[in-house]
Short mmCIF file of C-alpha atoms and ligand atoms in Angstrom, two decimals:
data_model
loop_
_atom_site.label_atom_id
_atom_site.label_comp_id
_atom_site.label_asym_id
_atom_site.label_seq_id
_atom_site.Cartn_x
_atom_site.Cartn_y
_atom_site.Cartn_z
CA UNK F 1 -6.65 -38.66 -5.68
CA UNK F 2 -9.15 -38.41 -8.32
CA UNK F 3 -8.27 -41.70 -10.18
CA UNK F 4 -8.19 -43.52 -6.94
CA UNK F 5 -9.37 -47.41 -6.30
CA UNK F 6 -11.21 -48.41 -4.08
CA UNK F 7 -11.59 -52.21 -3.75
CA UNK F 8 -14.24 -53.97 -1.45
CA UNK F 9 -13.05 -57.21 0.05
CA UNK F 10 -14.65 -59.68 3.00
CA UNK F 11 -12.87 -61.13 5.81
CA UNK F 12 -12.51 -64.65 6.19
CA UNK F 13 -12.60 -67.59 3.70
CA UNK F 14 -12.89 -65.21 0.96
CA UNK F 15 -9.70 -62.94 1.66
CA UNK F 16 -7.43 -65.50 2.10
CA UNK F 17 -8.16 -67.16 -1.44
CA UNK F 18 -8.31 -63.20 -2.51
CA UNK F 19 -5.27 -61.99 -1.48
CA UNK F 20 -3.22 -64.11 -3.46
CA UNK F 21 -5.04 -62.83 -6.16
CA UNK F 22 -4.38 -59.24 -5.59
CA UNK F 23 -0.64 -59.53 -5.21
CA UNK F 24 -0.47 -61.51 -8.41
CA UNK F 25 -1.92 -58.75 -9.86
CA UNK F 26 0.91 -56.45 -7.99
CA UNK F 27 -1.87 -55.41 -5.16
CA UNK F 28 -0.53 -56.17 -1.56
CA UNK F 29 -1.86 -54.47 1.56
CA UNK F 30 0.57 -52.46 3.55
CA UNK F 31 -0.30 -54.27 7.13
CA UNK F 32 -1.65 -57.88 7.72
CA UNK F 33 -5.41 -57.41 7.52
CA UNK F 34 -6.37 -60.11 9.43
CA UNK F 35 -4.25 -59.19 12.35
CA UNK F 36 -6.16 -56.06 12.19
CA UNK F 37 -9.89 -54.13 13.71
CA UNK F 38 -9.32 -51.39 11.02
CA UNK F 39 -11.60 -51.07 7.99
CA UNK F 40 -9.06 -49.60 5.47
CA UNK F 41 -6.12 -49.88 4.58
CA UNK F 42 -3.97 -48.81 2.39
CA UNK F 43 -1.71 -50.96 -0.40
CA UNK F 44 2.20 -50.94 -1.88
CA UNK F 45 0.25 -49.19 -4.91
CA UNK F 46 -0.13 -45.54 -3.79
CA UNK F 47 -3.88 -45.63 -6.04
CA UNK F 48 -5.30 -48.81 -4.70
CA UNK F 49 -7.14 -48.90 -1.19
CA UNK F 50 -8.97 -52.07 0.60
CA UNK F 51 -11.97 -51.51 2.65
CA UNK F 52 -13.08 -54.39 4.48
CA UNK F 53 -16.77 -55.02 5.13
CA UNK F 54 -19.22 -57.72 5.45
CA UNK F 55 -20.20 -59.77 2.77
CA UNK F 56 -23.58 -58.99 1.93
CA UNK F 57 -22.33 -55.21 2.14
CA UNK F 58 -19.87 -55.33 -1.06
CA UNK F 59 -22.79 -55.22 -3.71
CA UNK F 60 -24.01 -51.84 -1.65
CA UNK F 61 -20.51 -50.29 -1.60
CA UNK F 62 -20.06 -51.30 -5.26
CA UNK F 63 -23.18 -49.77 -6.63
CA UNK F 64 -23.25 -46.77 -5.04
CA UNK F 65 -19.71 -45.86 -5.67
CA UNK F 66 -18.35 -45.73 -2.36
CA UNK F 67 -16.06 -48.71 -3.58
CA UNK F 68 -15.15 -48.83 -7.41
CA UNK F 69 -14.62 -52.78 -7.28
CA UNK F 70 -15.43 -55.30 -5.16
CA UNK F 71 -15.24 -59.12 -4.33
CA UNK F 72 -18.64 -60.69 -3.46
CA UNK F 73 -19.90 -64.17 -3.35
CA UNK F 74 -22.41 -65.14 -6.02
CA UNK F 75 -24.84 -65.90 -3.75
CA UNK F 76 -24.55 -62.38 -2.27
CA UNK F 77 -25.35 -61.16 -5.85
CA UNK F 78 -28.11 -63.20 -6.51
CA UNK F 79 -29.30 -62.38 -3.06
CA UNK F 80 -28.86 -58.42 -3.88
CA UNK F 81 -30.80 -59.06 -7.01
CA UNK F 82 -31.04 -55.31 -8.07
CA UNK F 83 -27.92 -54.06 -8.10
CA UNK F 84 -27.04 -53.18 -11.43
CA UNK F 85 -23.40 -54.00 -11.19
CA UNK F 86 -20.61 -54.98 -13.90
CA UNK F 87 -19.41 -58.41 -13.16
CA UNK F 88 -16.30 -58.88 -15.35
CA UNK F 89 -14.76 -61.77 -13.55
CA UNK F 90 -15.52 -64.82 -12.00
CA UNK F 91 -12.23 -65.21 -9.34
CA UNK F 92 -12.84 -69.12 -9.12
CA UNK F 93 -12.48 -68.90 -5.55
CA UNK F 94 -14.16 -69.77 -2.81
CA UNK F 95 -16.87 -72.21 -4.77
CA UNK F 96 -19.26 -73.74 -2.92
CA UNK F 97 -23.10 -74.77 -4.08
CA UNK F 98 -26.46 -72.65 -3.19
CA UNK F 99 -28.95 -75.95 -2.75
CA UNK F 100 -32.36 -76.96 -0.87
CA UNK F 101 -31.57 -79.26 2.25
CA UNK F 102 -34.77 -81.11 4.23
CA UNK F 103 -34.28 -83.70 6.78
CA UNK F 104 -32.82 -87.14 5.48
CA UNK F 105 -36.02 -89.44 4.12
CA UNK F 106 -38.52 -86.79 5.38
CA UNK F 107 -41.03 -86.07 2.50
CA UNK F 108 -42.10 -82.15 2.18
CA UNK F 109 -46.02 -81.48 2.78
CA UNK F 110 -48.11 -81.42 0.34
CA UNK F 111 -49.53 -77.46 0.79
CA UNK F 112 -47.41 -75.03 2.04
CA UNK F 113 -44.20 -75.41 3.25
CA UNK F 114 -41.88 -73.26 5.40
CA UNK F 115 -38.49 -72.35 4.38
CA UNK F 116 -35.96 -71.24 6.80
CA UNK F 117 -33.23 -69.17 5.36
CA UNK F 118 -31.03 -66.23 5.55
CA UNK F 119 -31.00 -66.53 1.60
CA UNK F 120 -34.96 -64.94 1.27
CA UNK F 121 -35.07 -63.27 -2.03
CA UNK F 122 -33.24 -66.50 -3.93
CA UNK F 123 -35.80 -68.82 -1.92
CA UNK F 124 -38.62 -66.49 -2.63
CA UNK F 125 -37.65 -66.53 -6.53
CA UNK F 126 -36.77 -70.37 -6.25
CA UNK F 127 -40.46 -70.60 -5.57
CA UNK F 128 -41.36 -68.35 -7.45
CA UNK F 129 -40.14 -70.50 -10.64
CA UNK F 130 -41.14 -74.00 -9.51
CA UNK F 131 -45.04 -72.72 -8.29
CA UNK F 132 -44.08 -73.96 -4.83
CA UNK F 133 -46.55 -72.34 -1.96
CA UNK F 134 -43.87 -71.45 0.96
CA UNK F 135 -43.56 -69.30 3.68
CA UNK F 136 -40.10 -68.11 4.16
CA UNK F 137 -38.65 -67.98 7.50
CA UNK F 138 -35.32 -65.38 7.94
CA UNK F 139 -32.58 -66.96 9.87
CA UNK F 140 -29.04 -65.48 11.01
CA UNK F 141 -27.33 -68.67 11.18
CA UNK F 142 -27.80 -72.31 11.79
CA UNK F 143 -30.09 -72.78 9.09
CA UNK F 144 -29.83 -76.58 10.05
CA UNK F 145 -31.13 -76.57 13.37
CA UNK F 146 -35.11 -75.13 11.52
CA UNK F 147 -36.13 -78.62 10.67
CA UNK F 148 -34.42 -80.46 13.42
CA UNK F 149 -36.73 -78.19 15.35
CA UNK F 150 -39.98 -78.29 13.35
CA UNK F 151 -39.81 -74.49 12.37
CA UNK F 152 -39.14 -75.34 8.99
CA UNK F 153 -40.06 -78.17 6.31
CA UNK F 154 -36.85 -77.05 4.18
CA UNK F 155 -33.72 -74.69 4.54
CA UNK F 156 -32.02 -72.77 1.11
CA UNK F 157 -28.21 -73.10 2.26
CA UNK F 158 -24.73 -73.28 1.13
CA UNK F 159 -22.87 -76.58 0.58
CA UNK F 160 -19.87 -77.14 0.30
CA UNK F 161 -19.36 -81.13 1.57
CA UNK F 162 -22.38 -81.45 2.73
CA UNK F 163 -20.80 -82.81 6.10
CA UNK F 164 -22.90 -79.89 7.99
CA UNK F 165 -25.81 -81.44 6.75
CA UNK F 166 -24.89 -84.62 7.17
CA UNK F 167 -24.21 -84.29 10.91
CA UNK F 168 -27.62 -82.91 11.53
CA UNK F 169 -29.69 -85.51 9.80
CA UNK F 170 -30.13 -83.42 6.95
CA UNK F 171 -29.59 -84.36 2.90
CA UNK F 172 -29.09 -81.48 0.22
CA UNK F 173 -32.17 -82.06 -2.46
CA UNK F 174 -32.16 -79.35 -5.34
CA UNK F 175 -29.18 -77.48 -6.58
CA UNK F 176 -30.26 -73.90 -6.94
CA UNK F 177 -26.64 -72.41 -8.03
CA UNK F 178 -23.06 -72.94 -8.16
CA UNK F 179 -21.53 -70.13 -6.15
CA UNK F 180 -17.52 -68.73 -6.36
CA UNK F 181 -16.64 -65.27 -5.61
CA UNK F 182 -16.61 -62.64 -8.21
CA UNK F 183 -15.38 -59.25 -9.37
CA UNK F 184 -18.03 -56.96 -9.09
CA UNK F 185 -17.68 -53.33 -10.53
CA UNK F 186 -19.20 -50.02 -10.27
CA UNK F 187 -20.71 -48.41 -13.78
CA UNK F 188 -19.65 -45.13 -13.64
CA UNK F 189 -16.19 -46.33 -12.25
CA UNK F 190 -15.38 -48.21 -15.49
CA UNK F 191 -16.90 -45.82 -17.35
CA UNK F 192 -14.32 -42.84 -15.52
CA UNK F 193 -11.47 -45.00 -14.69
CA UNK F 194 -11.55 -47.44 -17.52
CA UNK F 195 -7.78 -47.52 -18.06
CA UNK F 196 -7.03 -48.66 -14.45
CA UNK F 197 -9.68 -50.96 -14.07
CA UNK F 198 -9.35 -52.62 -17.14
CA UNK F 199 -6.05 -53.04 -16.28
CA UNK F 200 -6.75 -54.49 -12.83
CA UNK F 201 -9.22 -57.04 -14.24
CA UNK F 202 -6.78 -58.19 -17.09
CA UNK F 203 -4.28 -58.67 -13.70
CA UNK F 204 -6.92 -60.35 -11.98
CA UNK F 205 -7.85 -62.61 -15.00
CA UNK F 206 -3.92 -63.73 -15.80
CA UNK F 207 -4.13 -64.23 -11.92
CA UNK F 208 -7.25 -66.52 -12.11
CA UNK F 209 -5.92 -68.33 -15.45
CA UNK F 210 -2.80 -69.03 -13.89
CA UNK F 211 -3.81 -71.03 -10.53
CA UNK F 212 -6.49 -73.40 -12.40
P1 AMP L 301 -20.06 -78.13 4.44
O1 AMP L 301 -20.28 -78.78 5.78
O2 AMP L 301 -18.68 -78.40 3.91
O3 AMP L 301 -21.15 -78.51 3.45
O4 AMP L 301 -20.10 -76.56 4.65
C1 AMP L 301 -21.32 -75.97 4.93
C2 AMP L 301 -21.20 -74.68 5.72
O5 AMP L 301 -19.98 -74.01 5.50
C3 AMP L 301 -22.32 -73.78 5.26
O6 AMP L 301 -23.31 -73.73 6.24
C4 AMP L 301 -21.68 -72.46 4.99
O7 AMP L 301 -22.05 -71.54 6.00
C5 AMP L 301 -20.20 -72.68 5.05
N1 AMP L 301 -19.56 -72.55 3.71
C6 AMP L 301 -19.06 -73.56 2.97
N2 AMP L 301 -18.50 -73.10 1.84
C7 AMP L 301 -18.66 -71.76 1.85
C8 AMP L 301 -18.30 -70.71 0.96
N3 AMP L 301 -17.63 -70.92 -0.17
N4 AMP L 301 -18.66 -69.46 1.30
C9 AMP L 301 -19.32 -69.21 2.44
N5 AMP L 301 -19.67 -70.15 3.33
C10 AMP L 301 -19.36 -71.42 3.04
#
């Protein structure tokens, strides 16, 4: 189906505040994704299809067209940087804050310091901006555990009550961005299949208005 949509979603926190979403905007997937290994699937509207994929994936899939529309974390944009996506909608959803975190009292060196993060392009611009002199340190997970550990001075993570931190002895310092998930879309897409996906986003935005 030439005029088909494809919409790129992430499994977890961010699906279950998207769903509700989609089927107030008459979207609802045809088996219960969560209860499910596949990657697509299809919806009660015989043009719409889900793909499921990792969340630092859905800025890829939305700007090369292999998914017309997409929901992605701000901090996965900012991370992405480069892709030159349309970003029509901020969903509300799923906000948390993108901050700096060092250990509670513990002063930063004075020279270089060492970042740990899986965040490297925002920490690397974060430095970028403030003339700080850091080495940055990729991590997978358990960004908390680099300063307990001395392999960092500082981590760039998300926060949402800070009780992670908190619990390791950590305190959040400098707020680099307030994150929520948004609707990302391909170019060409809403240049080709404007009608739809203007409609979809005027769904999604009566859908957003509506539970504030
Ligand atoms: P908290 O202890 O409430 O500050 O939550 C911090 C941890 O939860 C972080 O390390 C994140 O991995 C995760 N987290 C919290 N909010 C979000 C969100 N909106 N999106 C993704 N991860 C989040």
């Amino acid at each position: 189906m030439d005029q088909e949509i494809i919409i790129a979603l992430t499994k977890g926190r961010i699906l279950k505040e998207t769903l509700p979403l989609l089927a107030a905007a008459g979207i609802e997937p045809a088996e219960d994704i969560s209860q499910s290994r596949k990657l697509i699937f299809e919806t009660n509207q015989p043009d719409v299809r889900l793909l499921v994929i990792r969340g630092s994936d859905v800025p890829t899939y939305v700007q090369h067209g292999a998914a017309d529309m997409g929901v992605s974390g701000k901090d996965m944009l900012l991370e992405a940087g480069g892709a030159d996506l349309y970003e029509p909608l901020d969903l509300n959803i799923s906000k948390c804050r993108l901050m700096t975190a060092a250990m509670v009292d513990r002063a930063l060196p004075k020279g270089r310091i060492r970042i740990a993060t899986k965040f490297t392009n925002i920490a690397k611009q974060y430095c970028a901006q403030r003339g700080i002199q850091a080495d940055i340190i990729k991590l997978y997970g358990a960004m908390e555990l680099a300063p307990i550990m001395d392999l960092a001075d500082m981590i760039v993570d998300i926060v949402d009550t800070g009780n992670t931190l908190r619990a390791n002895g950590m305190e959040p310092r400098d707020l680099i961005a307030d994150i929520s998930s948004r609707l990302v879309v391909n170019r060409a897409a809403m240049k080709r299949k404007n009608q739809r996906i203007k409609q979809l986003i005027e769904s999604l935005r009566q859908a957003v208005e509506a539970a504030k």
